[in-house]
Tab-separated table of C-alpha atoms and ligand atoms in Angstrom:
chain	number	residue	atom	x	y	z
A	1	UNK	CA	-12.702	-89.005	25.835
A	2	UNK	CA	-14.582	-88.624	22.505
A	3	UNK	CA	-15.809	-92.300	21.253
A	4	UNK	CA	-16.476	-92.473	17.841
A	5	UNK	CA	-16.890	-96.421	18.136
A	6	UNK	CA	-20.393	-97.201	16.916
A	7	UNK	CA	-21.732	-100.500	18.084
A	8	UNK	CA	-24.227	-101.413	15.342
A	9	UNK	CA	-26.967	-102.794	17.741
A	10	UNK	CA	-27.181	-99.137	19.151
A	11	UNK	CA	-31.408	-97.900	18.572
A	12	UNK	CA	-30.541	-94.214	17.474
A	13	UNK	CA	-33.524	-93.141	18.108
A	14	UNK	CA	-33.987	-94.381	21.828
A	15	UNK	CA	-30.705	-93.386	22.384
A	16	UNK	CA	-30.865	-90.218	21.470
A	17	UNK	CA	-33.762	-89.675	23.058
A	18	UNK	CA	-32.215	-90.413	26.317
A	19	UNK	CA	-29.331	-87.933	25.534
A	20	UNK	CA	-31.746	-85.075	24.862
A	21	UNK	CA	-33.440	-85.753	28.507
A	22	UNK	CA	-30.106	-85.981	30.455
A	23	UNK	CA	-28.825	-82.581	28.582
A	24	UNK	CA	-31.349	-80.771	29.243
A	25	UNK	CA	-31.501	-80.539	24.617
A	26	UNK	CA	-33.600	-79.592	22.114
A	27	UNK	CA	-33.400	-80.856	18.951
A	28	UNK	CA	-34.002	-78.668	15.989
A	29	UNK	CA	-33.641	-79.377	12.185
A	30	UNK	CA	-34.206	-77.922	8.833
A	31	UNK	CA	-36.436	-79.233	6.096
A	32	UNK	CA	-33.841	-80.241	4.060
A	33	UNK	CA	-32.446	-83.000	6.737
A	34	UNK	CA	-32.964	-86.736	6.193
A	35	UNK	CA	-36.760	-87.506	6.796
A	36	UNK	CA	-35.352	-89.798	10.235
A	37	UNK	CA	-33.963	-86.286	11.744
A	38	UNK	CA	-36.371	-84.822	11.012
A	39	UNK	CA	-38.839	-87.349	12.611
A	40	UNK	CA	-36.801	-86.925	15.639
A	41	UNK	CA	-37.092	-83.769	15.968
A	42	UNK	CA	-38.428	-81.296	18.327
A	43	UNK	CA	-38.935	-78.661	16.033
A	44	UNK	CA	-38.528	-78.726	12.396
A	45	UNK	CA	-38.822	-75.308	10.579
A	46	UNK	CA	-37.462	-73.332	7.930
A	47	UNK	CA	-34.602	-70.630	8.825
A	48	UNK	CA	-36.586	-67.984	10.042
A	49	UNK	CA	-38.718	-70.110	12.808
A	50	UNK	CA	-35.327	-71.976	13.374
A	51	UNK	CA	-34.066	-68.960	14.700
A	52	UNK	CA	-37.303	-67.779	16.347
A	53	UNK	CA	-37.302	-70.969	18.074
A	54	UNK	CA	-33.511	-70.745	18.851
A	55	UNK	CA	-34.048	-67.273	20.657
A	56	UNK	CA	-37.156	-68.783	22.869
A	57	UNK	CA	-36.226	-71.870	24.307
A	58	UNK	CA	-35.184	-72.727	27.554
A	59	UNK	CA	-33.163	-76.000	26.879
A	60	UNK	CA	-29.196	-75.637	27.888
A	61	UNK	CA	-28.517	-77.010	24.921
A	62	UNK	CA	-29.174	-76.741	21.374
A	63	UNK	CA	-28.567	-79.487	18.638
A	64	UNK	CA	-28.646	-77.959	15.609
A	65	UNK	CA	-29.771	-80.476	12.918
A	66	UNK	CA	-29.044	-77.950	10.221
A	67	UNK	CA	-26.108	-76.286	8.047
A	68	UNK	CA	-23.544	-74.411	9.822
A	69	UNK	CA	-25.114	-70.826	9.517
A	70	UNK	CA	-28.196	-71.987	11.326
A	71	UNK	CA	-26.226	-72.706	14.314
A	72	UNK	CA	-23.955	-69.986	14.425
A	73	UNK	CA	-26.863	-67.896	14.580
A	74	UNK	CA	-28.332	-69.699	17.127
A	75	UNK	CA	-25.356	-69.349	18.879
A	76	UNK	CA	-25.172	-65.595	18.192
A	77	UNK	CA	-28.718	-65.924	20.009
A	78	UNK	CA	-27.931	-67.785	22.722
A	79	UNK	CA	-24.167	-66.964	23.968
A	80	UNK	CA	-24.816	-68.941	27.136
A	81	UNK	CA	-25.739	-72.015	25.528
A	82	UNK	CA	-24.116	-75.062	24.095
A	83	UNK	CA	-24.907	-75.254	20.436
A	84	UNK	CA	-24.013	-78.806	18.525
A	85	UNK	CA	-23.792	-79.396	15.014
A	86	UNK	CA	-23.500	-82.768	14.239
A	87	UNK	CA	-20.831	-82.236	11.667
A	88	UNK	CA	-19.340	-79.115	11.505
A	89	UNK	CA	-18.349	-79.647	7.176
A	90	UNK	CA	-22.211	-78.990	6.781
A	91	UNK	CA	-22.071	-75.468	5.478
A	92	UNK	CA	-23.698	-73.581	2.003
A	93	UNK	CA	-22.534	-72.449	-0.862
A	94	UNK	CA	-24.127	-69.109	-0.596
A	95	UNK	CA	-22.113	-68.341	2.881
A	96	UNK	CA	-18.893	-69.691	1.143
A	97	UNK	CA	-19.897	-67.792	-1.967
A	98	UNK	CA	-19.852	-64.376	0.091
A	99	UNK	CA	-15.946	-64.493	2.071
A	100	UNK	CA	-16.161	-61.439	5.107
A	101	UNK	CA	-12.997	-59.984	4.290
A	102	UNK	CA	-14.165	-59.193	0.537
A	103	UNK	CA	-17.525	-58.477	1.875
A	104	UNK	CA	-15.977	-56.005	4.135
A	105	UNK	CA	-14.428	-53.850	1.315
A	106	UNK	CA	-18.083	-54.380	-0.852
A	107	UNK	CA	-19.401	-52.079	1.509
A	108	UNK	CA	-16.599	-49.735	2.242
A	109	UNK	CA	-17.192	-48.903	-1.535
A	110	UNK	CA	-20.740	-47.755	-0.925
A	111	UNK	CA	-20.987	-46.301	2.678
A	112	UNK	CA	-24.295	-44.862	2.028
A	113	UNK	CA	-25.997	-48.001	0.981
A	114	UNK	CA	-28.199	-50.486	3.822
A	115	UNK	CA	-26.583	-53.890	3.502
A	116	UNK	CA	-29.507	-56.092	3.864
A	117	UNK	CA	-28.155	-59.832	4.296
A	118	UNK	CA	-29.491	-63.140	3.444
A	119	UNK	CA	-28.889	-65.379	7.081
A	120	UNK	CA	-27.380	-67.879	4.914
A	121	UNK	CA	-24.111	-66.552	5.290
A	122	UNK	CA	-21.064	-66.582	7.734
A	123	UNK	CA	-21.269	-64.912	11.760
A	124	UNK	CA	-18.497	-62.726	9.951
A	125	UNK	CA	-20.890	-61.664	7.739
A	126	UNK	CA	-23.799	-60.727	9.783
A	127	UNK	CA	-21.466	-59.069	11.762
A	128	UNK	CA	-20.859	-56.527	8.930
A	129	UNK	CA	-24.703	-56.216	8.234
A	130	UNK	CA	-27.093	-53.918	8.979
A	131	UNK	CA	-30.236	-55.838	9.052
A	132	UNK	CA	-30.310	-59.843	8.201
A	133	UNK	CA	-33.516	-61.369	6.383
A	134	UNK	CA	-34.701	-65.037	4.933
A	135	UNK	CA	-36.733	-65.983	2.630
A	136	UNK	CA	-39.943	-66.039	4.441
A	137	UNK	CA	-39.245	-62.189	5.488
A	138	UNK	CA	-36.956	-60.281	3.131
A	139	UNK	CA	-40.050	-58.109	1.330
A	140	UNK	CA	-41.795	-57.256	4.207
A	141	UNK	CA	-38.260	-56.333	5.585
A	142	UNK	CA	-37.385	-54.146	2.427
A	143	UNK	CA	-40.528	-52.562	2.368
A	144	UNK	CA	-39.843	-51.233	5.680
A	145	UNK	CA	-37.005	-49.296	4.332
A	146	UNK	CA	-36.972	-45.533	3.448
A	147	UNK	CA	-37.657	-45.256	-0.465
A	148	UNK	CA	-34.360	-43.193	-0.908
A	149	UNK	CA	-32.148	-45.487	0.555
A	150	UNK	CA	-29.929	-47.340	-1.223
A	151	UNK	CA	-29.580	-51.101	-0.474
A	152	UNK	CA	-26.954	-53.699	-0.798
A	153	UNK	CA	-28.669	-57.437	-0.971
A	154	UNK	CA	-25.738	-60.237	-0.477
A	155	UNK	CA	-25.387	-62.830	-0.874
A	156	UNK	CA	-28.117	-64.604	-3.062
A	157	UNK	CA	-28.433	-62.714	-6.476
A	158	UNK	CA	-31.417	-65.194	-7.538
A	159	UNK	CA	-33.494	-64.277	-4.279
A	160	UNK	CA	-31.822	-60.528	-4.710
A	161	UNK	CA	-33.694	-60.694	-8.199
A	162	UNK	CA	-36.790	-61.729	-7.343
A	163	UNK	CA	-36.932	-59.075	-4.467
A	164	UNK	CA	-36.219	-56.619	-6.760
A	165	UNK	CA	-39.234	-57.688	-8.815
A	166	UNK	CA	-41.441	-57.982	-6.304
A	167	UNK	CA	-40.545	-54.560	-4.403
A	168	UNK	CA	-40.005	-52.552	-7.717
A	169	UNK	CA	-36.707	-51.334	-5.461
A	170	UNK	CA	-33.463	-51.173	-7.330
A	171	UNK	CA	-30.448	-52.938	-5.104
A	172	UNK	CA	-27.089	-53.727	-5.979
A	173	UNK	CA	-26.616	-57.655	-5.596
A	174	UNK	CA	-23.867	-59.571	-4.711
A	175	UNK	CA	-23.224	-62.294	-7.120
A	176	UNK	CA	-23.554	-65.613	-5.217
A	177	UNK	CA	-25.798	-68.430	-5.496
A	178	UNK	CA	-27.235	-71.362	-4.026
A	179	UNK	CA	-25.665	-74.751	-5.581
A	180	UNK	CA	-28.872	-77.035	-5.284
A	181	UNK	CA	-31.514	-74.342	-6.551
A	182	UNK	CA	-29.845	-72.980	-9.824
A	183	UNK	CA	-29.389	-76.609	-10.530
A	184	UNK	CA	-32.996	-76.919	-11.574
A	185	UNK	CA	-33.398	-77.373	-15.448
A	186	UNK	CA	-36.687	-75.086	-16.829
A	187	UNK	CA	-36.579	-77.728	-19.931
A	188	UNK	CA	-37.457	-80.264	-17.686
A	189	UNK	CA	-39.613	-78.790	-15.610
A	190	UNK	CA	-41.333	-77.962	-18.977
A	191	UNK	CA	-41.124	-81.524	-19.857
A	192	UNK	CA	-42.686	-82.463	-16.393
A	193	UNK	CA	-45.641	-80.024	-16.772
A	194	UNK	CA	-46.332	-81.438	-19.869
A	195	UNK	CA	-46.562	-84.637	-19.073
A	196	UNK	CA	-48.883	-83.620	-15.464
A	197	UNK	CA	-50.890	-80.762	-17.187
A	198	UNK	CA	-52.269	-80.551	-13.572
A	199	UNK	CA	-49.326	-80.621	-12.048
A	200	UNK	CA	-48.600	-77.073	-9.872
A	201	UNK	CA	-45.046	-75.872	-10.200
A	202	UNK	CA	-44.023	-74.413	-6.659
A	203	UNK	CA	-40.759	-73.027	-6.315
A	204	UNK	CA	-38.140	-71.258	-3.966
A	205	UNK	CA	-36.781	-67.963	-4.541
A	206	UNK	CA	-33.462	-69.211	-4.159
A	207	UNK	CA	-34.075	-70.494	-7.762
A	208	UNK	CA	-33.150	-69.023	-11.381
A	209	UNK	CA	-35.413	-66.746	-12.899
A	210	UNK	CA	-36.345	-68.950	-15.555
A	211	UNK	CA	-37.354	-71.413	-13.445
A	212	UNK	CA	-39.577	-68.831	-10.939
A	213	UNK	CA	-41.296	-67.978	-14.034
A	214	UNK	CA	-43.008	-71.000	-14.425
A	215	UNK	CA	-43.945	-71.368	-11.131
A	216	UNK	CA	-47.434	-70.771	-9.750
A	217	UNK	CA	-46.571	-70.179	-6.007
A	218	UNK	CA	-42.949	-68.747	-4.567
A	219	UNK	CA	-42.163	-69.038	-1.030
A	220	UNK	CA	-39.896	-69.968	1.248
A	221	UNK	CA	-39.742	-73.844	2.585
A	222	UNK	CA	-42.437	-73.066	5.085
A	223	UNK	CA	-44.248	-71.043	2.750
A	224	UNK	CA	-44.542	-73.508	0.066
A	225	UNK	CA	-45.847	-76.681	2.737
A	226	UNK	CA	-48.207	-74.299	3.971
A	227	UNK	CA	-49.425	-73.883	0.183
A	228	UNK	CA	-49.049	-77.537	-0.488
A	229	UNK	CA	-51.573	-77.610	2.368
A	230	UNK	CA	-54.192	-75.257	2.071
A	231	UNK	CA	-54.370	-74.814	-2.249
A	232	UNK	CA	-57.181	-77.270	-3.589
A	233	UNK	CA	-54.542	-79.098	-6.151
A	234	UNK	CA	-53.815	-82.146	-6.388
A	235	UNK	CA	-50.609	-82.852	-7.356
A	236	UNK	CA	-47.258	-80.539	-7.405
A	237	UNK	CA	-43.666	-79.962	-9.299
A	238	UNK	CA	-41.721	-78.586	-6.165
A	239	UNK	CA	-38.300	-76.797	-7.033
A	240	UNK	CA	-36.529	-77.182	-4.004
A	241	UNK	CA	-34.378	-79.466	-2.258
A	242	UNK	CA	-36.247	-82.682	-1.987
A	243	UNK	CA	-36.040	-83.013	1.898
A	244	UNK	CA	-39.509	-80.758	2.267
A	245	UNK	CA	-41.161	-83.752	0.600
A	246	UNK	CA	-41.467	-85.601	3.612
A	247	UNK	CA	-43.143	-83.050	5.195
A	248	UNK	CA	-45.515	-82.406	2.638
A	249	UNK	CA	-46.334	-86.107	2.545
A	250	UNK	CA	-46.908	-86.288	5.938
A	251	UNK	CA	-49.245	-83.425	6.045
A	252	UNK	CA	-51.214	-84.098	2.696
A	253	UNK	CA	-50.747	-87.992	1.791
A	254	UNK	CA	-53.497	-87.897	-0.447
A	255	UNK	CA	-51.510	-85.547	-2.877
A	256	UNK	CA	-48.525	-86.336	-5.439
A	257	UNK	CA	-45.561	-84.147	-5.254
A	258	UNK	CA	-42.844	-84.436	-7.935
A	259	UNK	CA	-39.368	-83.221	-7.375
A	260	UNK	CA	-38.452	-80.954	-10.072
A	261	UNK	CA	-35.277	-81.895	-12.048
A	262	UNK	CA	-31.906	-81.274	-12.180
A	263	UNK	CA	-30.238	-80.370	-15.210
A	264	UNK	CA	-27.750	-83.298	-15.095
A	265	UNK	CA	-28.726	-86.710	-14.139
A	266	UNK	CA	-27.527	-86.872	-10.862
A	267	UNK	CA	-28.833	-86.100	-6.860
A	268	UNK	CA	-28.051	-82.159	-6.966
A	269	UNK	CA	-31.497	-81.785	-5.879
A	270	UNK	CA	-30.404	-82.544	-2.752
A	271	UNK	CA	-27.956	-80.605	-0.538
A	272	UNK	CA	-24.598	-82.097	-0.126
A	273	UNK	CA	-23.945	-80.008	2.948
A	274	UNK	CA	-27.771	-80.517	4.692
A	275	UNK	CA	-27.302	-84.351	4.115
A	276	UNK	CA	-23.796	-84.978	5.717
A	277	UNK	CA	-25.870	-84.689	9.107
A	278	UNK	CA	-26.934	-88.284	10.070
A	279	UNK	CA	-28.328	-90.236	12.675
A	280	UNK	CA	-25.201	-91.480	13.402
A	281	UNK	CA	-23.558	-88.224	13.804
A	282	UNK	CA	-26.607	-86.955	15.655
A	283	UNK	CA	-26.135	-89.643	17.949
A	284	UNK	CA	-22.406	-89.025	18.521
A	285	UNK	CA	-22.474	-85.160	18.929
A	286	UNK	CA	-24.963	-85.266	21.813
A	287	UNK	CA	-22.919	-88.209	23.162
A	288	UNK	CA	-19.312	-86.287	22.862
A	289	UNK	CA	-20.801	-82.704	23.204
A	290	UNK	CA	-18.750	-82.079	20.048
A	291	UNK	CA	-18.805	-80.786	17.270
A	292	UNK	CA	-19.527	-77.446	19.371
A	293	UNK	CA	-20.310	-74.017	17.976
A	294	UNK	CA	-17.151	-71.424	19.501
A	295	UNK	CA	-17.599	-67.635	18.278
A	296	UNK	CA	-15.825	-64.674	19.339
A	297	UNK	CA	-17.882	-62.586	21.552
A	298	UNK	CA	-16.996	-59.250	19.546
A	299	UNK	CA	-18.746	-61.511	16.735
A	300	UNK	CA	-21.388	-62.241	18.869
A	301	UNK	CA	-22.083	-58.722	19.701
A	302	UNK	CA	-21.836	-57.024	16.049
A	303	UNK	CA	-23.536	-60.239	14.354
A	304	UNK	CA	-26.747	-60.333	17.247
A	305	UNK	CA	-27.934	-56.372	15.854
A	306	UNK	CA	-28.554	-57.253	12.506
A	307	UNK	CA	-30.331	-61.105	13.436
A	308	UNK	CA	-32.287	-58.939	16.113
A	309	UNK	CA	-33.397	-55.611	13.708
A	310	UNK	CA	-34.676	-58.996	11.325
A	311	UNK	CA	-37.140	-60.115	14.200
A	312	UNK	CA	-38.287	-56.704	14.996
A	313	UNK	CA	-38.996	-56.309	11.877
A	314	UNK	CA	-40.701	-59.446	10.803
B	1	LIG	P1	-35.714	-71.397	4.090
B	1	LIG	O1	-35.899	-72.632	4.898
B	1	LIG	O2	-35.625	-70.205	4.963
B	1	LIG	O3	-36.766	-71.270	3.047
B	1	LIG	O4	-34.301	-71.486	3.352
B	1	LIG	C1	-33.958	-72.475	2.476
B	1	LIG	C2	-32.529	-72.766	2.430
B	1	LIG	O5	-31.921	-72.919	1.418
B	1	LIG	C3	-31.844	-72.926	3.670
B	1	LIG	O6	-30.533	-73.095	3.396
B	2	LIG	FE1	-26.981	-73.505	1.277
B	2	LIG	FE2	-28.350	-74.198	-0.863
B	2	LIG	FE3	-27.772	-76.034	0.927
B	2	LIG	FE4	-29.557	-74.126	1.529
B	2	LIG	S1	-29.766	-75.713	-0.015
B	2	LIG	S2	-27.893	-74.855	2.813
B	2	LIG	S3	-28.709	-72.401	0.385
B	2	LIG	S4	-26.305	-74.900	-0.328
């Protein structure tokens, strides 16, 4: 029976711990998780090691402490195993913005074209992909590909954009975008850098152009702690959602990081969807062995290609 009776005198952590032993689990979670998950931890990476880690481990089951995409393709990697998500409302706005069925009849309109897809978006999705790509991979991915081919980029037009820049490759971009990064506000990141003249703006390319222009250093999560750690600054304006700042703290205590902005004054510099996983829910999922990752095998085998062809090529 699934118990979702929490007695408050329950030690998460310990508990949890004990779960992950008897199931034979490992525990992986995004940057962008509360800093306690990610404490917990046994990995915590950005999408592309996420998956990388997915496709090498031997646990039996996975605990995805991440958005719904993440699992599904860990699932997608690992068709034998149980994947859990500790609450299965935790999804993106880029996957919602990019619906399969319209997808599907984006590229029935150009049948010559390479549709090249950012992982954040649904096992439907991948499915109708040719090769799949994050943050921390997409140039090196669509440098790979034939000049003369024509390329569809879906479903982040910001990160489509700043490929296209950085490639000098023409692609046709699907419109979507990522609610938490084009939230930033340039003015106040102005603002910011005007009142920290020292202050490095770091940014992900998830974010609006306006905002990447004022930023010393683009990368993806990983790519921007691993800056964070080895530049000789001091202190840093960091575009993306907050959640990496833990990290970054941990690794470099001695340095200041500011979280850039949003436009409004509210929390949109955090993800909605990241931050409905809690301890709590953690705690409860590995208990239950639900919320559970289910795909359709024909999924499974269209949607694997594409995530595969990515780790080939990066
Ligand atoms: P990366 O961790 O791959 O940089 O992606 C960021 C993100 O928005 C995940 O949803
Ligand atoms: Fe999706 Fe943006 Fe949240 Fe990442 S931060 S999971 S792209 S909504």
């Amino acid at each position: 029976m699934i118990s979702s009776n929490i007695n408050t005198d329950i030690d998460f952590e310990v508990e949890i711990n004990r779960l992950k032993k008897d199931m034979n689990a490992v525990i992986l979670a995004h940057y962008y998780q509360e800093s306690e998950i990610q404490d917990l931890a046994d990995f915590v990476g950005d999408s592309l090691e996420l998956a990388r880690k997915a496709k090498s481990t031997d646990a039996d089951v996975i605990v995805f402490a991440g958005v719904h995409f993440m699992a599904e393709t860990a699932k997608i990697l690992n068709p034998n195993k149980q994947v859990l998500l500790p609450d299965l409302e935790a999804g993106c706005s880029l996957a919602d913005s990019c619906p399969a069925e319209i997808f599907k009849s984006f590229r029935e309109k150009y049948p010559n074209h390479l549709a090249i897809s950012y992982i954040n978006c649904s096992a439907d999705v991948k499915a109708l992909s040719d090769i799949i790509c994050t943050s921390s991979n997409a140039e090196k991915i669509i440098n790979q590909i034939p000049k003369d081919k024509p390329i569809l980029f879906s479903p982040d037009r910001n990160l489509g954009k700043y490929l296209m820049k950085k490639t000098g490759r023409e692609m046709l971009l699907w419109d979507g975008s990522c609610i938490v990064h084009e939230t930033f506000s340039e003015r106040k990141i102005i603002d910011l850098k005007i009142k920290f003249p020292d202050a490095k703006i770091i940014a992900h390319p998830e974010c609006e152009e306006a905002v990447l222009a004022r930023a010393d250093f683009i990368g993806s999560t990983t790519k921007l702690l691993k800056f964070v750690i080895e530049d000789n600054g001091k202190k840093y304006i960091v575009a993306t959602e907050s959640g990496i700042l833990h990290q970054m703290e941990k690794a470099v205590p001695e340095k200041i990081f500011i979280a850039a902005p949003p436009e409004n004054n509210c929390n949109c510099n955090e993800c909605p969807y990241m931050k409905l996983n809690t301890l709590e829910k953690l705690y409860l999922c590995m208990k239950n062995k639900v919320p559970e990752i289910i795909l359709p095998e024909d999924t499974i085998e269209k949607a694997l290609k594409p995530i595969e062809k990515m780790l080939e090529m990066s």
